Amino acid sequence: MDLRIFTEPQQGATYDTLLTVAKATEELGFDAFFRSDHYLRMGSVDGLPGPTDAWITLAGLARETKRIRLGTLMTAGTFRLPGVLAIQVAQVDQMSGGRVELGLGTGWFEEEHKAYGIPFPKEKFARLEEQLEIVTGLWSTDLGKTYDFHGTYYDLTDSPALPKPAQEKIPVLVGGHGATRTPRLAAKYADEFNIPFASIEDSERQFGRVRAAAQQAGRSGDDLVYSNALVVCVGRDDQEVARRAAAIGREPDELKLNGLAGSPGEVVDKIGRYAEIGASRIYLQILDLDDLDHLELISSQVQSQLS
């Protein structure tokens, strides 16, 4: 089971804070550092000092880390034109020496679009499909050849399809809870399918849909990595769990029900139940980015038991 650290910087984090967490992620033996792609806080937090851009952040981290994978859960398709996104991600992949992964989704938070003047189209899912086709098509076009795409929402003519990533193929993540279209897109474009904040039962059901869609698309269901994103709150005892839950405005019982919370043993046991239904990777949503002792505890007493 791979454990990855997943952050939500729109809730309030500077680049320096993210760099500190990313370096701890690397030093403590976690597999990857991922971040959300949002420009507006959610809930009652103040969000200070304000948002940071996902791909600018990852570009910086690409030069200041050496081993961990870097990526997004999920880049909002509404924020960037697909041709520009393909350039950005390929460049960050080069800067990292081939350690980037792209999670790409529709974008859903209408308020952040209003706040920063970003168009929020109604037909987001159909746009996402064209975006996935374009981004992967640009990267896979042979050197010296050009790429054309003429769709409903995007039109590319004689693109040189440059630059190329450092990796032969950048892993693409598709995710979500949708019962029909999401599995179909994952089957067609994804290397990994991620379901966020879902129960074991809902995850098993959705993984099954993606496997079936992959088979219908002529792929083996085992071609994809299956992963979950879950909030994490671990403590050596009940008091430490309660303290960490309070720091993120949550209740221990709710976190145990909907995430990975409790003692290291409890968390290891629940991760094992996700593994039983096919998950091989967990993105641990860390909401208190100043609590580096939390990361150390997870590394020493949770991750160590899984490896």
PDB file of C-alpha atoms in Angstrom, residues 233-246 250-253 255-256 261-266 297:
ATOM      1  CA  CYS A 233      -6.183  11.984  12.071  1.00  0.00           C
ATOM      2  CA  VAL A 234      -3.907   9.667  14.042  1.00  0.00           C
ATOM      3  CA  GLY A 235      -2.976   9.847  17.723  1.00  0.00           C
ATOM      4  CA  ARG A 236      -1.085   7.724  20.194  1.00  0.00           C
ATOM      5  CA  ASP A 237      -4.104   7.860  22.511  1.00  0.00           C
ATOM      6  CA  ASP A 238      -7.665   9.211  22.554  1.00  0.00           C
ATOM      7  CA  GLN A 239      -6.538  12.576  23.881  1.00  0.00           C
ATOM      8  CA  GLU A 240      -4.109  13.097  21.025  1.00  0.00           C
ATOM      9  CA  VAL A 241      -6.737  12.087  18.471  1.00  0.00           C
ATOM     10  CA  ALA A 242      -9.202  14.536  20.050  1.00  0.00           C
ATOM     11  CA  ARG A 243      -6.624  17.325  20.009  1.00  0.00           C
ATOM     12  CA  ARG A 244      -5.821  16.794  16.348  1.00  0.00           C
ATOM     13  CA  ALA A 245      -9.508  16.544  15.444  1.00  0.00           C
ATOM     14  CA  ALA A 246     -10.250  19.807  17.249  1.00  0.00           C
ATOM     15  CA  ARG A 250     -13.825  17.932  13.286  1.00  0.00           C
ATOM     16  CA  GLU A 251     -15.070  15.343  15.786  1.00  0.00           C
ATOM     17  CA  PRO A 252     -13.162  12.082  16.426  1.00  0.00           C
ATOM     18  CA  ASP A 253     -16.192   9.829  15.948  1.00  0.00           C
ATOM     19  CA  LEU A 255     -13.485  11.187  11.439  1.00  0.00           C
ATOM     20  CA  LYS A 256     -13.390   7.502  12.365  1.00  0.00           C
ATOM     21  CA  ALA A 261      -8.747   8.221  12.438  1.00  0.00           C
ATOM     22  CA  GLY A 262      -7.801   6.784  15.784  1.00  0.00           C
ATOM     23  CA  SER A 263      -4.753   4.927  17.024  1.00  0.00           C
ATOM     24  CA  PRO A 264      -2.111   3.695  14.584  1.00  0.00           C
ATOM     25  CA  GLY A 265      -3.529   0.191  14.953  1.00  0.00           C
ATOM     26  CA  GLU A 266      -7.054   1.336  14.144  1.00  0.00           C
ATOM     27  CA  LEU A 297       3.705   9.396  13.720  1.00  0.00           C
TER      28      LEU A 297
END
